[in-house]
Coordinates of N, CA and C in Angstrom, one line a residue:
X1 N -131.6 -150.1 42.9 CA -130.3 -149.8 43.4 C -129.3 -149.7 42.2
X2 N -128.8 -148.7 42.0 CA -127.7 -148.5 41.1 C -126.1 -149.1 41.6
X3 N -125.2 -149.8 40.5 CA -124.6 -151.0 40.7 C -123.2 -150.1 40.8
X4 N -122.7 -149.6 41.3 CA -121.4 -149.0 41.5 C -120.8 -149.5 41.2
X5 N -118.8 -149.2 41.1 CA -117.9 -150.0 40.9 C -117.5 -150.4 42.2
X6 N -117.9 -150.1 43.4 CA -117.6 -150.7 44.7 C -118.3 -151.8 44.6
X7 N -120.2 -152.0 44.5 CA -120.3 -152.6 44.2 C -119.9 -154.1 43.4
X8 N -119.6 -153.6 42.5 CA -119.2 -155.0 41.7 C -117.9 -155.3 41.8
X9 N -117.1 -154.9 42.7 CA -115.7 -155.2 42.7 C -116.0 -156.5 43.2
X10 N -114.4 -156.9 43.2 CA -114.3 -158.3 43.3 C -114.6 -158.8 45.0
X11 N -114.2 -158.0 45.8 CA -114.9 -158.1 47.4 C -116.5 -158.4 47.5
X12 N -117.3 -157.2 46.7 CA -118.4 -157.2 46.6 C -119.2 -158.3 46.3
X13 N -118.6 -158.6 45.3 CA -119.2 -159.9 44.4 C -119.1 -160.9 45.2
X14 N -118.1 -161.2 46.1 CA -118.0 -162.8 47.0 C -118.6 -162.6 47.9
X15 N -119.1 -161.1 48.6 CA -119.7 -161.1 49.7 C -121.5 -161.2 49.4
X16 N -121.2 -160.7 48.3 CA -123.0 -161.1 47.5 C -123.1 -162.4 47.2
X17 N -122.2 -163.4 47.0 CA -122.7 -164.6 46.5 C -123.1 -165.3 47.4
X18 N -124.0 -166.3 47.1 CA -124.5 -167.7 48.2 C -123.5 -168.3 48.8
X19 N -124.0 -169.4 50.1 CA -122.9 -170.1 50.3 C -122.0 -170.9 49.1
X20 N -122.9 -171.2 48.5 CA -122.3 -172.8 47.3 C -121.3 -171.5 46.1
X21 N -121.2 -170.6 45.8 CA -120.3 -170.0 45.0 C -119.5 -169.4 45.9
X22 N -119.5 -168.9 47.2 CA -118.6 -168.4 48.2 C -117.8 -170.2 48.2
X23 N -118.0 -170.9 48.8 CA -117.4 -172.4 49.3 C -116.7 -172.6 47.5
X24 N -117.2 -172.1 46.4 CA -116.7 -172.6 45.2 C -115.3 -171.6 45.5
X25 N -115.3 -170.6 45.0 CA -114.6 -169.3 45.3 C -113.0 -169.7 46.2
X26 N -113.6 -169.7 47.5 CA -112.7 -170.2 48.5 C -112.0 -171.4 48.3
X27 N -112.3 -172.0 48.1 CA -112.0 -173.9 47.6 C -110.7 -173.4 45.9
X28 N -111.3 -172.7 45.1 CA -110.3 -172.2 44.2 C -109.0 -171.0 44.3
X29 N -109.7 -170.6 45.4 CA -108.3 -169.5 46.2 C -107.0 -170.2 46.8
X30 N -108.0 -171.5 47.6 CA -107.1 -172.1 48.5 C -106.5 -173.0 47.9
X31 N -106.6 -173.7 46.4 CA -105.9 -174.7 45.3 C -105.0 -173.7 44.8
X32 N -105.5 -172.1 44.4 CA -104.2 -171.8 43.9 C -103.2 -171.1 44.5
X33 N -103.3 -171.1 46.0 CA -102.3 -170.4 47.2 C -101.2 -172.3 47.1
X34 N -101.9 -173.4 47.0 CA -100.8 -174.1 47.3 C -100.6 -174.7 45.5
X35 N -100.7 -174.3 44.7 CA -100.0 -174.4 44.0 C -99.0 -173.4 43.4
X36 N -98.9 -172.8 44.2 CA -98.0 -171.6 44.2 C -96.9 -171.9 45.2
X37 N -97.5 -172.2 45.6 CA -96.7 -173.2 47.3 C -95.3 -174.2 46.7
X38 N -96.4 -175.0 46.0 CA -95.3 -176.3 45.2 C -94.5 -175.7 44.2
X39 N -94.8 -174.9 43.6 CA -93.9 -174.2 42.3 C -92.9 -173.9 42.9
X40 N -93.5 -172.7 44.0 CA -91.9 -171.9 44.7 C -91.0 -172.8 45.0
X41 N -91.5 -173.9 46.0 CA -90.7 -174.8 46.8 C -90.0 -176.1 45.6
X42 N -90.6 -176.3 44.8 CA -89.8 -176.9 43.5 C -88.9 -176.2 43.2
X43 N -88.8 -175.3 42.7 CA -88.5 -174.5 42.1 C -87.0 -174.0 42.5
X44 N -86.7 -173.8 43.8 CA -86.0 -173.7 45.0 C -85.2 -174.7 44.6
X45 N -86.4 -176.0 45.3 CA -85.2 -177.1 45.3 C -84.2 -177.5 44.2
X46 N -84.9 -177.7 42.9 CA -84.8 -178.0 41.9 C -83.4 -176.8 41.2
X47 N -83.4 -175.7 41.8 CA -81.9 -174.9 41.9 C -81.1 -175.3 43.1
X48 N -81.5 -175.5 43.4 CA -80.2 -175.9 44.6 C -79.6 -177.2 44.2
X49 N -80.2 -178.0 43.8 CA -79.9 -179.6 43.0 C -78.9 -179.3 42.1
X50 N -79.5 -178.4 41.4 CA -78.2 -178.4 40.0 C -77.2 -177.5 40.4
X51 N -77.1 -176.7 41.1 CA -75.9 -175.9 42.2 C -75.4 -177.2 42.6
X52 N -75.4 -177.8 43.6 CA -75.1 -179.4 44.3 C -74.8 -180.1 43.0
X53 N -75.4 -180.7 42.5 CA -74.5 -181.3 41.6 C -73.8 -181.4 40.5
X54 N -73.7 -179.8 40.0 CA -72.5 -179.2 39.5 C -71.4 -179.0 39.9
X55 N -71.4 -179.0 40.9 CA -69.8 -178.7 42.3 C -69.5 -180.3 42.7
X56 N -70.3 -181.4 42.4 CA -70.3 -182.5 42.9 C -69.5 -182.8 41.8
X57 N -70.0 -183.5 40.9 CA -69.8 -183.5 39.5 C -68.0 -182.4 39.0
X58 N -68.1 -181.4 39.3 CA -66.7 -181.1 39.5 C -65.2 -181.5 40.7
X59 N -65.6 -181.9 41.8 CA -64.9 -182.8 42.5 C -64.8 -184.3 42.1
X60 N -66.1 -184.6 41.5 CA -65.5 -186.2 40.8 C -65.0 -186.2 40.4
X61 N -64.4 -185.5 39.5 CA -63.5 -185.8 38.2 C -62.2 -185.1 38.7
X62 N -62.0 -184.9 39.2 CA -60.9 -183.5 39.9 C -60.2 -184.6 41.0
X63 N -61.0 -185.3 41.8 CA -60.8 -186.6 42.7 C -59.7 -187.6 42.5
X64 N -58.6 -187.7 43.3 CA -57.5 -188.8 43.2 C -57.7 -190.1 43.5
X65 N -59.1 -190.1 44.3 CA -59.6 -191.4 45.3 C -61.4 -191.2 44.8
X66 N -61.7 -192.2 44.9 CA -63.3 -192.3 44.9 C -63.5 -192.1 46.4
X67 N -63.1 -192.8 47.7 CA -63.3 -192.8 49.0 C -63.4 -192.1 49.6
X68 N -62.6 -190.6 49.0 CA -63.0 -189.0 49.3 C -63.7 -188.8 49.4
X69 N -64.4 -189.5 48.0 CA -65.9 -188.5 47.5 C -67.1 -188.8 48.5
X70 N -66.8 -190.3 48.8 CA -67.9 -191.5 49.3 C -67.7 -190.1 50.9
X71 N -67.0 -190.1 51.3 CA -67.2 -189.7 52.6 C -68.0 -187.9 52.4
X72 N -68.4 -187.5 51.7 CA -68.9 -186.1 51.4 C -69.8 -185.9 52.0
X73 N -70.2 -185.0 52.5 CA -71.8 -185.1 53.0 C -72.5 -184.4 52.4
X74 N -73.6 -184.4 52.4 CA -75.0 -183.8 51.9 C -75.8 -184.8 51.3
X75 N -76.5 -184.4 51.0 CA -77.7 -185.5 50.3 C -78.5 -184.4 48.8
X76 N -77.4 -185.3 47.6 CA -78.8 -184.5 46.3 C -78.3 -185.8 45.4
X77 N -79.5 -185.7 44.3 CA -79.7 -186.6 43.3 C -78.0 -187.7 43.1
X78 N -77.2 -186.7 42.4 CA -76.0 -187.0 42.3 C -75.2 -187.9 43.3
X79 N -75.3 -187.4 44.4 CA -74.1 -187.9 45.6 C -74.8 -189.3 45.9
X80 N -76.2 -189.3 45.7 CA -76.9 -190.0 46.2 C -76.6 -191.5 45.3
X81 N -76.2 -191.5 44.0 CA -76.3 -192.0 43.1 C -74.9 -192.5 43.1
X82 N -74.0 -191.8 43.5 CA -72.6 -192.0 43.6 C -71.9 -193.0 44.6
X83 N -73.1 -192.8 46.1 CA -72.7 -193.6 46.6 C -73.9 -195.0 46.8
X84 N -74.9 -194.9 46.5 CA -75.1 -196.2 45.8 C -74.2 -197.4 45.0
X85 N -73.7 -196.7 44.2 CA -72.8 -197.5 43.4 C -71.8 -197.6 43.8
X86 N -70.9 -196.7 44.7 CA -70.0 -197.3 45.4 C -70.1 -198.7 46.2
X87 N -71.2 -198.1 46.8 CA -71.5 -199.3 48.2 C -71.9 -200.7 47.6
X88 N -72.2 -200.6 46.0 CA -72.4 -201.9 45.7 C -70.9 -202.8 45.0
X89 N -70.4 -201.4 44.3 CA -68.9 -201.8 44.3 C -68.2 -202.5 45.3
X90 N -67.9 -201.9 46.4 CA -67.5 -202.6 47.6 C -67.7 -203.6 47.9
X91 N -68.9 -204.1 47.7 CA -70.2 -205.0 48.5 C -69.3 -206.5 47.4
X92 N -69.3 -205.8 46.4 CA -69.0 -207.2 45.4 C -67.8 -207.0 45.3
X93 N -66.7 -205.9 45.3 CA -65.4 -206.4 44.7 C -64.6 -206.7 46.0
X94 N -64.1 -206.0 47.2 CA -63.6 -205.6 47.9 C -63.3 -207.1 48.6
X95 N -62.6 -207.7 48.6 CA -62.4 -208.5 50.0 C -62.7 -210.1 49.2
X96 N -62.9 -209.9 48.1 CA -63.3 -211.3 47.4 C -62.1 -211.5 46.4
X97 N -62.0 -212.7 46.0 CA -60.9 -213.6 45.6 C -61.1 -213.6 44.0
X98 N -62.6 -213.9 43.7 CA -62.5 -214.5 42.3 C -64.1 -213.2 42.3
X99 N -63.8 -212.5 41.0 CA -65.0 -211.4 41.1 C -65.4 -211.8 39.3
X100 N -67.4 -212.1 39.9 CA -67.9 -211.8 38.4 C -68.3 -210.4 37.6
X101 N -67.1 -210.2 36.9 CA -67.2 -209.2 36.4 C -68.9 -208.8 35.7
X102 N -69.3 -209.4 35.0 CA -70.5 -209.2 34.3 C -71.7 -209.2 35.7
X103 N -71.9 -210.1 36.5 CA -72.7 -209.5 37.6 C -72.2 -208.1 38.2
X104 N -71.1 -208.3 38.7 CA -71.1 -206.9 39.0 C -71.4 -205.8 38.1
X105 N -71.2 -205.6 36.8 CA -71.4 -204.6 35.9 C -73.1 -204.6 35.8
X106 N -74.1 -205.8 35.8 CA -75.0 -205.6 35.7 C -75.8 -205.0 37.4
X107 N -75.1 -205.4 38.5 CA -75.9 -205.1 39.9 C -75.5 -203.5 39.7
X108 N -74.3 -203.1 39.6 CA -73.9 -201.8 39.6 C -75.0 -200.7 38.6
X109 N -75.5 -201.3 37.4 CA -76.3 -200.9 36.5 C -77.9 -200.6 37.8
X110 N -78.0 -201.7 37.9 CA -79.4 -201.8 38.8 C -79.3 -200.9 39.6
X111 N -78.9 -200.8 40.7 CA -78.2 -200.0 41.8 C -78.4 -197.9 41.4
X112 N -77.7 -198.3 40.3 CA -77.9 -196.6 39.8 C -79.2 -196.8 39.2
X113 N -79.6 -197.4 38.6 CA -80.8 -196.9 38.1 C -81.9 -196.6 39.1
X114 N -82.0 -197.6 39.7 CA -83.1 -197.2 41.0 C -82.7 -196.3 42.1
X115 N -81.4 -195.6 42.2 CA -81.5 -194.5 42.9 C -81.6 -193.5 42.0
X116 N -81.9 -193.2 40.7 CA -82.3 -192.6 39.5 C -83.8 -192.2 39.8
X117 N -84.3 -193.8 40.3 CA -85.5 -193.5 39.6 C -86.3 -192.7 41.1
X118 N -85.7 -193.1 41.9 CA -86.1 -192.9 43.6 C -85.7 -191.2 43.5
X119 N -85.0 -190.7 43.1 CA -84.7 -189.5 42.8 C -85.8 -188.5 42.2
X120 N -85.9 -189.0 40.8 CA -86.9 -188.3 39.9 C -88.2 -188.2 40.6
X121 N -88.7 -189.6 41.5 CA -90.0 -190.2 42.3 C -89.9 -188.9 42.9
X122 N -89.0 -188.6 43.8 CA -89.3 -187.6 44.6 C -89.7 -186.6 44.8
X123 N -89.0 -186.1 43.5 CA -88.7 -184.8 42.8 C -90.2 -184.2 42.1
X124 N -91.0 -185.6 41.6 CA -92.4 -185.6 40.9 C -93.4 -186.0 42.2
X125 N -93.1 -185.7 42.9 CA -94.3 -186.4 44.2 C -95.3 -184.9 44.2
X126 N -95.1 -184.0 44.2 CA -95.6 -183.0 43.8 C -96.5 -182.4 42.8
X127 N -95.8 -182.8 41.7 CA -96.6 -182.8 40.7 C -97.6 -182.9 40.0
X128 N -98.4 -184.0 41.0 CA -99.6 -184.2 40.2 C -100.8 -183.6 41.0
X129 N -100.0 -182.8 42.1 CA -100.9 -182.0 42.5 C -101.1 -181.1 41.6
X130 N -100.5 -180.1 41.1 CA -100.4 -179.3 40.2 C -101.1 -179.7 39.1
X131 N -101.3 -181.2 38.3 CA -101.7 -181.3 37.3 C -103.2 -182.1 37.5
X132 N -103.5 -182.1 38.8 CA -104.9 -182.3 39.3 C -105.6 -180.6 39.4
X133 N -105.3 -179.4 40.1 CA -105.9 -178.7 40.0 C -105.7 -177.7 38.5
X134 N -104.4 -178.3 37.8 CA -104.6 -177.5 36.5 C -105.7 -178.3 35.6
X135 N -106.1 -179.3 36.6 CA -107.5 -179.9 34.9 C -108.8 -179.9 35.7
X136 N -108.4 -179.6 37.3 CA -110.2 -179.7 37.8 C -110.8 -178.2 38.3
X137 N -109.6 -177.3 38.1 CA -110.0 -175.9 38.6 C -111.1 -175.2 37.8
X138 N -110.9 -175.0 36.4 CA -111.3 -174.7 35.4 C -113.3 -175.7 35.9
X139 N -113.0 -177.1 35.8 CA -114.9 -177.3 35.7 C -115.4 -177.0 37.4
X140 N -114.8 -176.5 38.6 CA -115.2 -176.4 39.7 C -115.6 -174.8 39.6
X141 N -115.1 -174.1 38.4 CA -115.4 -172.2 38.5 C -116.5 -172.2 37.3
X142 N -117.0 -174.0 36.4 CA -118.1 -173.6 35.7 C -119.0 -174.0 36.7
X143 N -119.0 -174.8 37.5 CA -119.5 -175.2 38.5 C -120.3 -173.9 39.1
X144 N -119.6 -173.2 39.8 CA -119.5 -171.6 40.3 C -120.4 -170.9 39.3
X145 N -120.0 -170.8 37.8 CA -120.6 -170.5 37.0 C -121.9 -170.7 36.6
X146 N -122.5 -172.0 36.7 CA -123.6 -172.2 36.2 C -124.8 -172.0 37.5
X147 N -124.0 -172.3 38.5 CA -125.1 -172.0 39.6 C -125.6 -170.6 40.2
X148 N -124.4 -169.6 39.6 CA -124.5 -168.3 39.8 C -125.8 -168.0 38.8
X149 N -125.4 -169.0 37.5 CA -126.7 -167.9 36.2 C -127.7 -168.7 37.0
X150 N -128.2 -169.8 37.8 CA -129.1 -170.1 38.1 C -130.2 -169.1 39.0
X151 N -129.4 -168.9 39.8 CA -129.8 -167.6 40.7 C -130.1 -166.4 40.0
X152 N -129.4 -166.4 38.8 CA -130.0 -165.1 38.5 C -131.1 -165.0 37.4
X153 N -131.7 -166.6 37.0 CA -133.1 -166.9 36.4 C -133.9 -166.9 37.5
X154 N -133.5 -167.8 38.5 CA -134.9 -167.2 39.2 C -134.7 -166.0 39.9
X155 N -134.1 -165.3 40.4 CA -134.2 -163.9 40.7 C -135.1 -163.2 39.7
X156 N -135.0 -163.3 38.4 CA -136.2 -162.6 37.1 C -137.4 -163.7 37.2
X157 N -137.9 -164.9 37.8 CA -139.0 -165.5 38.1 C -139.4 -164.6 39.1
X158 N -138.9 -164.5 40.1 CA -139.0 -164.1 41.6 C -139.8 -162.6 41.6
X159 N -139.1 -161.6 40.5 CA -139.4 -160.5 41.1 C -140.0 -160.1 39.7
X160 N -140.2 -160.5 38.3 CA -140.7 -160.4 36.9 C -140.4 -159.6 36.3
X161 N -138.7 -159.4 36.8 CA -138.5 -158.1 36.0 C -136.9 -158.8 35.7
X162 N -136.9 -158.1 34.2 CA -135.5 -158.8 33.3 C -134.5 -157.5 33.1
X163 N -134.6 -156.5 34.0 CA -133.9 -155.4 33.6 C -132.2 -155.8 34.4
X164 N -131.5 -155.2 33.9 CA -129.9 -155.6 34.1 C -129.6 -155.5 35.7
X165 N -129.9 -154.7 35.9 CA -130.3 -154.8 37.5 C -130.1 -155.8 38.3
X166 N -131.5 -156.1 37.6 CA -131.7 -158.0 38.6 C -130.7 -159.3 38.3
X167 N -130.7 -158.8 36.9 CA -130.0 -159.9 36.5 C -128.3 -159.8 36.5
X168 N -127.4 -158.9 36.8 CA -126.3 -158.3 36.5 C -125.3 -159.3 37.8
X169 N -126.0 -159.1 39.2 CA -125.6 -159.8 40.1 C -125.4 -161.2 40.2
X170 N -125.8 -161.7 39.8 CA -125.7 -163.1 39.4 C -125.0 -163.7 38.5
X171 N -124.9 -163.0 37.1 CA -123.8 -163.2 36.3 C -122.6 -162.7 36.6
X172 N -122.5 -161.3 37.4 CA -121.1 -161.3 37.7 C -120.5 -162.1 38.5
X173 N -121.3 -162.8 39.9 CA -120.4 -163.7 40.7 C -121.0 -164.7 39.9
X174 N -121.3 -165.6 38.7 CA -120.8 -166.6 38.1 C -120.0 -166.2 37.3
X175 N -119.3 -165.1 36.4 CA -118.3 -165.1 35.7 C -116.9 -164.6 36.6
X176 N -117.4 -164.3 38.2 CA -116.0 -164.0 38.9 C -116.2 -165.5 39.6
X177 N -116.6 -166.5 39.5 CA -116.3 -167.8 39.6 C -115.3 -168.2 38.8
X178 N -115.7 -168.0 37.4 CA -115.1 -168.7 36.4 C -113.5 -168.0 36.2
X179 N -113.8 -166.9 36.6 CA -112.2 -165.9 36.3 C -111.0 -166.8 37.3
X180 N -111.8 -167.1 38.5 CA -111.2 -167.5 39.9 C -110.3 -169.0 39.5
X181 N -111.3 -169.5 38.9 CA -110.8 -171.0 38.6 C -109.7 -170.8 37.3
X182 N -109.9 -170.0 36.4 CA -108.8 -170.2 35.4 C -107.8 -169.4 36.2
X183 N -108.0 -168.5 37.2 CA -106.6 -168.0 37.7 C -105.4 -169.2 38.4
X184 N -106.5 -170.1 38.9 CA -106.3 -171.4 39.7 C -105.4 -172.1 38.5
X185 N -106.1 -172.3 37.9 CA -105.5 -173.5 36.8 C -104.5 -172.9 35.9
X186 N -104.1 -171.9 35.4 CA -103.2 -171.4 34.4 C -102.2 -171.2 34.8
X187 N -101.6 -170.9 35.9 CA -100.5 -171.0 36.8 C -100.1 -172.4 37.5
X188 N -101.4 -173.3 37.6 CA -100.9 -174.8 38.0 C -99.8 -175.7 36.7
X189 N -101.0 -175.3 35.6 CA -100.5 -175.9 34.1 C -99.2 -175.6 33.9
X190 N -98.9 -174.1 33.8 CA -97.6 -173.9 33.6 C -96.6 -174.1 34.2
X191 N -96.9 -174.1 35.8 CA -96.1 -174.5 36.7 C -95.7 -176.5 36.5
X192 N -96.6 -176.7 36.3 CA -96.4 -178.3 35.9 C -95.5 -178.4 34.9
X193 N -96.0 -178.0 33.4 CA -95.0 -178.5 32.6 C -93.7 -177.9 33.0
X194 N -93.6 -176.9 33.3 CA -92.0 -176.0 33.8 C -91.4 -177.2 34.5
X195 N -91.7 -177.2 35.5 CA -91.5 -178.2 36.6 C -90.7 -179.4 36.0
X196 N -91.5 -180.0 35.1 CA -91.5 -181.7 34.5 C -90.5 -181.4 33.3
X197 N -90.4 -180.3 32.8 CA -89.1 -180.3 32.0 C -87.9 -180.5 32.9
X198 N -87.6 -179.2 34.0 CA -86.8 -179.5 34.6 C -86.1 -180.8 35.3
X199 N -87.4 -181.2 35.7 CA -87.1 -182.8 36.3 C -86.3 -184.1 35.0
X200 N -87.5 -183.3 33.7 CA -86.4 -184.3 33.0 C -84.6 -184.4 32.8
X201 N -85.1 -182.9 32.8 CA -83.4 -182.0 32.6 C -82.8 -183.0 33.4
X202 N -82.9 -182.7 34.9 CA -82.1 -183.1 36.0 C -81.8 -184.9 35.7
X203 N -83.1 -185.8 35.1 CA -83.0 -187.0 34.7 C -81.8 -187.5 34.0
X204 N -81.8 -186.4 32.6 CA -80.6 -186.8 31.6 C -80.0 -187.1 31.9
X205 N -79.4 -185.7 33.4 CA -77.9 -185.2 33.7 C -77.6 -186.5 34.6
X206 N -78.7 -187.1 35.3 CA -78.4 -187.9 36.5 C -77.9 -189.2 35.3
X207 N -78.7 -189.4 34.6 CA -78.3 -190.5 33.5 C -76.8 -190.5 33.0
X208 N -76.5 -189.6 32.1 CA -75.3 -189.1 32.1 C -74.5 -189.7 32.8
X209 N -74.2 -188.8 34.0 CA -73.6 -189.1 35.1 C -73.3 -190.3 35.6
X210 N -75.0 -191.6 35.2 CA -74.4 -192.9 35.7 C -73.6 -193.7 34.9
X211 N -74.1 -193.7 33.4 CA -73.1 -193.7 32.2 C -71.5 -193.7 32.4
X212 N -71.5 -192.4 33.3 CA -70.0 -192.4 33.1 C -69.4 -192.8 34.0
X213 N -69.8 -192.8 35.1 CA -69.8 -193.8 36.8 C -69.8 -194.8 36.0
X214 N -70.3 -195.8 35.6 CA -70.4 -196.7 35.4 C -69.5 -197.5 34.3
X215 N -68.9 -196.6 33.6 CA -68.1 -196.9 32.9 C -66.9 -196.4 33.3
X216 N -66.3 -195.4 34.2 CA -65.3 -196.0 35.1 C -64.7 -197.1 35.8
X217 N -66.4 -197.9 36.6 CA -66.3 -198.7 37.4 C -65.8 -200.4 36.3
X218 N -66.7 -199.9 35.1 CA -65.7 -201.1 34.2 C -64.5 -201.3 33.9
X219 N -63.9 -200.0 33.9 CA -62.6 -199.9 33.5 C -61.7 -200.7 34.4
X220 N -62.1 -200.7 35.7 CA -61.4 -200.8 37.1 C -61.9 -202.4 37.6
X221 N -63.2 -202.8 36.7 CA -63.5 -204.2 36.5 C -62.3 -204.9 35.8
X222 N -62.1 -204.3 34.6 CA -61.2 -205.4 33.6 C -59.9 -205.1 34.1
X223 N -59.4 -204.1 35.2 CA -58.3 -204.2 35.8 C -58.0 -205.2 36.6
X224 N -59.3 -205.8 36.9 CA -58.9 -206.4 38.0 C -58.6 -208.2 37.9
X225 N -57.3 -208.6 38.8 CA -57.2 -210.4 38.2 C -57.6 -211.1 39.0

């Protein structure tokens, strides 16, 4: 049988393979359909955050009252962080007689930091999906790979003939294994580090931000008798 280009197209080849390179195949289709998934939807969110907390961030400072801000609605990194610290402000200054300034500066410290970190947590919950199939896609398509050339040794035991023919089928669905898997993995990788920059990005700025929250909230500490 002479090997056409219909033949060997990439349809052909999965429908020629065995179960265990079809199940490889599919299994690498379906890792890089949802890491495509998490990129988009990162990706998304991860602009809408810095929209949100650029306009946040511009009403803080623009703000006559903190108690404005506290009443704001939405929920992103920022606000989230803002009113943490409020609500610990309150918690300790408001309605008390004699206030320790240094506990409060240090709870207020705590307080932002772990809505920092609860932040970032979330933002990376994702992630390591992407940097699971960016390191196991790759040996699941040699996987694919090696089992395909197996089939196609013994198919030349089988029938005692080494002409390209026999042997051509076999190596193509183990090298459209291996294509399958680095398509899987090279879009997860990049998607990951992309991703993990940005999140740090977003880290600084949330850092930043508590920095200077928080060095407000001192200011308004040593105001107080």
């Amino acid at each position: 049988m002479v090997k056409t280009a219909e033949t060997m197209s990439p349809w052909a080849l999965f429908m020629q393979a065995d179960l265990v390179v079809k199940a490889v195949m599919i299994g690498l289709l379906l890792a890089s359909i949802w890491s495509w998934a998490i990129i988009f939807e990162r990706s998304r969110r991860l602009r809408q955050i810095d929209k949100e907390a650029a306009g946040f961030e511009e009403r803080f400072w623009k703000a006559k009252t903190l108690d404005e801000l506290q009443a704001t609605k939405g929920s992103h990194p920022t606000a989230d962080l803002f009113r943490a610290g409020m609500d610990e402000w309150q918690a300790s200054v408001e309605g008390r007689a004699n206030v320790d300034r240094e506990g409060v500066r240090a709870r207020l410290h705590t307080v932002m930091a772990a809505s920092i970190d609860r932040s970032v947590s979330d933002l990376s919950d994702r992630l390591s999906v992407l940097a699971t199939i960016g390191s196991v896609a790759p040996f699941v398509g040699l996987f694919g790979t090696v089992w395909g050339i197996m089939r196609a040794f013994i198919a030349i035991g089988a029938t005692q003939n080494t002409s390209l023919a026999v042997v051509a089928p076999g190596i193509a669905e183990a090298l459209f294994a291996t294509a399958i898997g680095l398509f899987a993995a090279i879009p997860a990788v990049i998607g990951y580090n992309r991703l993990l920059h940005r999140i740090n990005r977003m880290e600084d700025r949330l850092q930043g931000f508590s920095s200077a929250f928080h060095a407000l909230m001192s200011r308004e500490l040593d105001g107080i008798h």
